[in-house]
Protein backbone atom coordinates (compact mmCIF):
# COMPACT_ATOMS: atom_id res chain seq x y z
CA MET A 1 125.93 -15.05 148.54
CA GLN A 2 125.44 -11.73 149.67
CA THR A 3 129.80 -11.32 150.21
CA ALA A 4 129.19 -12.48 146.40
CA LEU A 5 126.43 -9.60 145.58
CA ARG A 6 127.88 -6.78 147.00
CA ARG A 7 131.82 -7.84 145.26
CA LEU A 8 129.30 -8.09 141.89
CA ALA A 9 127.87 -4.30 142.61
CA GLY A 10 131.07 -2.87 143.74
CA ARG A 11 132.40 -4.06 139.98
CA ARG A 12 129.78 -2.41 138.40
CA TRP A 13 130.56 0.99 140.51
CA ALA A 14 133.74 0.40 139.25
CA LEU A 15 132.64 0.59 135.61
CA ARG A 16 130.82 3.43 136.05
CA THR A 17 132.68 6.94 134.30
CA PRO A 18 131.63 10.17 135.52
CA GLU A 19 129.08 11.35 133.90
CA ALA A 20 130.31 13.61 130.75
CA THR A 21 130.92 17.89 131.40
CA PRO A 22 130.08 19.11 127.98
CA ARG A 23 132.13 20.90 126.31
CA PRO A 24 133.06 24.18 125.48
CA ARG A 25 132.11 26.01 121.89
CA CYS A 26 134.45 26.64 120.11
CA ALA A 27 134.99 28.21 116.36
CA GLY A 28 136.14 25.89 113.43
CA PRO A 29 139.24 25.55 111.99
CA GLY A 30 140.25 29.31 110.69
CA SER A 31 137.48 30.97 112.05
CA VAL A 32 137.93 34.45 113.22
CA PRO A 33 136.58 35.53 116.63
CA ALA A 34 133.61 38.57 115.58
CA LEU A 35 135.31 41.78 115.54
CA ARG A 36 133.80 44.37 118.04
CA CYS A 37 133.32 48.55 118.67
CA TRP A 38 135.86 49.68 121.68
CA SER A 39 133.54 52.13 122.31
CA CYS A 40 129.73 50.82 122.38
CA GLY A 41 130.41 47.08 121.97
CA SER A 42 128.42 46.81 118.61
CA PRO A 43 129.42 43.96 116.07
CA LEU A 44 131.45 45.07 113.63
CA PRO A 45 130.45 44.21 109.98
CA GLY A 46 133.61 42.53 108.40
CA ALA A 47 133.09 43.41 104.78
CA GLU A 48 134.15 46.95 105.70
CA GLY A 49 137.59 48.14 104.75
CA PRO A 50 140.38 49.74 106.81
CA PRO A 51 140.00 52.83 108.46
CA ARG A 52 136.54 51.70 109.88
CA PHE A 53 133.76 52.99 111.65
CA CYS A 54 131.12 51.63 114.50
CA PRO A 55 127.82 51.18 112.79
CA GLY A 56 126.25 52.10 115.99
CA CYS A 57 128.21 55.07 117.27
CA ARG A 58 130.45 55.98 114.55
CA ALA A 59 133.04 55.82 116.71
CA LEU A 60 136.55 55.00 114.63
CA GLN A 61 137.20 51.85 115.51
CA PRO A 62 142.05 51.32 115.82
CA PRO A 63 144.59 51.07 112.37
CA GLU A 64 145.05 47.11 111.89
CA HIS A 65 148.02 45.93 112.97
CA ARG A 66 150.03 45.07 109.80
CA PRO A 67 147.66 46.86 107.45
CA ASP A 68 148.33 45.79 103.81
CA LEU A 69 148.42 48.89 102.16
CA PHE A 70 147.79 47.89 98.11
CA ARG A 71 143.89 47.25 99.93
CA LEU A 72 144.28 50.45 101.75
CA MET A 73 144.73 52.65 99.35
CA ASN A 74 142.44 50.18 97.52
CA CYS A 75 144.68 50.02 95.01
CA ASP A 76 145.73 46.36 93.16
CA ARG A 77 148.29 44.40 94.31
CA SER A 78 150.67 45.07 91.45
CA PHE A 79 153.95 47.55 91.14
CA ARG A 80 152.07 49.53 88.42
CA VAL A 81 149.26 52.12 90.15
CA ASP A 82 146.99 54.71 88.71
CA ALA A 83 148.70 58.15 90.56
CA GLN A 84 146.01 59.98 90.45
CA GLN A 85 143.57 57.40 91.82
CA LEU A 86 146.34 57.28 94.88
CA GLN A 87 145.53 60.70 95.03
CA ARG A 88 142.25 60.88 95.03
CA ARG A 89 141.93 57.49 97.66
CA PHE A 90 144.98 59.45 99.45
CA ARG A 91 142.79 62.47 99.93
CA SER A 92 139.46 61.24 100.87
CA LEU A 93 141.16 59.27 103.75
CA GLN A 94 143.17 61.98 105.05
CA LEU A 95 139.92 64.14 104.96
CA ALA A 96 137.51 60.71 107.29
CA VAL A 97 140.54 60.16 110.13
CA HIS A 98 142.49 63.78 110.22
CA PRO A 99 142.97 64.75 113.76
CA ASP A 100 141.60 67.88 113.41
CA ARG A 101 138.13 66.06 113.27
CA PHE A 102 138.31 64.57 116.32
CA GLY A 103 139.23 67.26 119.03
CA GLN A 104 135.90 66.88 121.03
CA ARG A 105 136.28 62.33 120.60
CA PRO A 106 137.19 60.94 123.65
CA PRO A 107 141.25 60.86 123.75
CA LYS A 108 141.71 57.07 122.45
CA GLU A 109 139.85 58.12 119.64
CA GLN A 110 141.86 60.79 118.71
CA ARG A 111 144.59 58.38 119.70
CA PHE A 112 142.98 56.02 116.76
CA SER A 113 143.17 59.83 114.64
CA GLU A 114 146.82 60.13 114.65
CA GLN A 115 147.72 56.85 114.38
CA HIS A 116 145.46 55.97 110.62
CA SER A 117 146.76 59.90 109.61
CA SER A 118 150.26 58.54 110.51
CA LEU A 119 149.57 54.74 108.01
CA ILE A 120 147.97 56.54 105.14
CA ASN A 121 150.54 59.14 105.04
CA LYS A 122 153.74 55.83 105.09
CA ALA A 123 151.21 54.19 102.62
CA TYR A 124 150.46 57.25 99.70
CA GLN A 125 154.26 57.45 99.97
CA THR A 126 155.49 54.01 100.47
CA LEU A 127 152.94 53.07 96.81
CA LEU A 128 153.75 56.07 94.98
CA ASN A 129 157.27 55.31 95.21
CA PRO A 130 158.96 53.17 92.67
CA LEU A 131 161.57 51.39 94.52
CA SER A 132 160.02 51.38 97.79
CA ARG A 133 157.11 49.85 96.30
CA GLY A 134 158.82 47.25 95.15
CA LEU A 135 160.70 46.53 97.92
CA TYR A 136 157.50 45.94 99.61
CA LEU A 137 155.49 44.17 96.97
CA LEU A 138 158.90 41.64 97.65
CA GLU A 139 157.94 41.55 101.51
CA LEU A 140 154.61 41.22 100.90
CA HIS A 141 156.32 38.13 99.11
CA GLY A 142 157.88 36.69 101.05
CA VAL A 143 161.13 38.08 99.33
CA GLU A 144 164.15 39.53 101.35
CA PRO A 145 165.86 42.51 99.56
CA ALA A 146 168.79 42.62 98.19
CA GLN A 147 172.10 43.88 100.65
CA GLU A 148 174.86 46.63 99.16
CA THR A 149 177.09 43.04 100.94
CA ASP A 150 175.44 40.87 98.93
CA TYR A 151 174.71 42.52 96.04
CA ASP A 152 176.56 40.62 92.84
CA ALA A 153 175.97 43.23 89.81
CA ASP A 154 178.15 42.93 87.20
CA SER A 155 181.10 45.21 86.89
CA VAL A 156 180.38 47.18 84.29
CA PHE A 157 177.08 48.28 86.06
CA LEU A 158 179.13 48.77 89.52
CA MET A 159 181.89 51.00 87.43
CA GLU A 160 179.15 53.09 85.86
CA ILE A 161 178.25 54.24 89.31
CA MET A 162 181.63 55.25 90.84
CA GLU A 163 181.86 56.82 86.90
CA ILE A 164 177.85 59.17 87.21
CA ASN A 165 178.76 59.37 91.44
CA GLU A 166 182.68 60.96 90.31
CA LYS A 167 181.27 63.17 87.47
CA LEU A 168 178.56 64.71 90.48
CA SER A 169 181.65 64.94 93.45
CA GLU A 170 182.99 66.89 90.96
CA SER A 171 180.58 68.94 89.78
CA GLU A 172 179.71 72.14 91.76
CA ASN A 173 177.91 74.76 88.39
CA GLU A 174 174.27 74.76 88.05
CA ASP A 175 174.51 73.39 84.40
CA ASN A 176 176.41 69.76 85.51
CA LEU A 177 174.60 69.29 87.47
CA GLN A 178 171.27 69.77 85.93
CA GLU A 179 173.02 67.11 83.13
CA MET A 180 173.51 65.00 85.92
CA GLU A 181 169.71 65.05 87.84
CA THR A 182 168.74 64.21 83.44
CA LEU A 183 170.93 61.69 82.89
CA ILE A 184 170.29 60.49 86.99
CA LYS A 185 166.07 60.43 86.06
CA ALA A 186 166.28 58.56 82.74
CA LYS A 187 168.40 55.73 84.35
CA GLN A 188 165.70 55.67 87.32
CA GLU A 189 162.51 55.34 83.88
CA GLU A 190 164.66 52.61 82.16
CA LEU A 191 164.90 50.59 86.03
CA THR A 192 161.38 51.41 86.75
CA LYS A 193 160.12 50.25 82.96
CA GLU A 194 162.18 46.65 83.42
CA VAL A 195 160.68 46.19 87.12
CA THR A 196 157.60 45.85 85.90
CA ALA A 197 158.68 43.73 83.47
CA ALA A 198 160.01 42.00 86.08
CA PHE A 199 157.14 42.04 88.25
CA GLU A 200 154.32 41.15 85.74
CA ARG A 201 155.78 37.90 84.66
CA ASP A 202 156.88 36.74 88.09
CA ASP A 203 160.08 36.59 88.32
CA LEU A 204 160.60 38.54 91.56
CA GLN A 205 164.38 37.79 92.22
CA GLU A 206 165.25 39.41 88.92
CA ALA A 207 163.08 42.23 90.24
CA LYS A 208 165.21 42.36 93.57
CA LYS A 209 168.08 43.05 91.42
CA LEU A 210 166.68 45.39 89.23
CA LEU A 211 165.61 47.31 92.76
CA ALA A 212 168.67 47.06 93.85
CA LYS A 213 170.29 48.96 91.18
CA MET A 214 167.47 51.58 91.18
CA LYS A 215 168.57 51.57 94.74
CA TYR A 216 172.25 52.80 93.62
CA PHE A 217 170.09 55.81 91.78
CA ALA A 218 167.88 56.77 94.97
CA ASN A 219 171.76 57.29 96.27
CA LEU A 220 172.85 59.28 93.90
CA GLU A 221 169.22 61.19 93.81
CA ASP A 222 169.79 62.66 97.32
CA LYS A 223 173.20 63.31 96.90
CA LEU A 224 172.43 65.39 93.95
CA LYS A 225 169.78 67.00 96.30
CA GLN A 226 171.94 68.26 99.07
CA LYS A 227 174.69 69.55 96.30
CA LYS A 228 172.03 71.99 94.87
CA ILE A 229 171.02 72.87 98.30
CA PRO A 230 172.36 76.25 98.60
CA SER A 231 175.24 76.79 101.16
C-alpha cells in the first residue's frame, strides 16, 4: 500500500510544470520605441519634423539616417515645386542649424549641426533641379533610373543629340555659343513639361525615359559651360 502511494506521488510530481516566468513586455507590431534626447534623456515628441530640437534642453538632435527630402523641405512629394517656397524653407532651416550658431555647444552637437547643414544643402539642390528632382522621385517609388548602356531612345533623338554635340564642339565665337545655349534651354523646358505630365498621370516608366533624355541635355549644358569658361 505504501509503495503504491509513493508511485502515485511520483507521477503527480512529474506532471507538475515549473511556474511560468513572466514574459517581457514588448511593443506591438509596427510600433517604434520612443525617441529620447541624446543629451538629457527627455522623450522627443514624434510629430515634430526635422530638424528636431529637444523640448527640455533644446539640444539639436542628429539627422535621420535616410530622410525624405520632400518632407524635410516641407514640400508635397510631387514633381511640381514652388521654387520661392523652397528657397524660403532652405534659408529658414539653415538659419536654425548653421554651424556658426553652435560654436559654444558640445562637440557632438556641433557635428550634428554640420550634418544637418550639409543635408539641407543637398535637399535644396536636389529638389530645385528638375532632373535630380525627377530621379529622386523615381527612387522613392522604387524605380531604377535608365542607364546609358540600356537606353533605347529612338534613332531620331540620338541623331539630334549627335548634331547638337558636333555643333557645340565646332562653335567658338560667343554668338554661336549663345545660340546653342538657347536651343538646349528650350529643349530642357519642353522635356520638363513632359516629365511633369508623366508624373501627374503616374506614368513612371514614361517619366524614366524622359528623364534619361533630360540627362543627355544636362551633359550638353555642362559641356557648354566648359566652352564658355575663358581659357
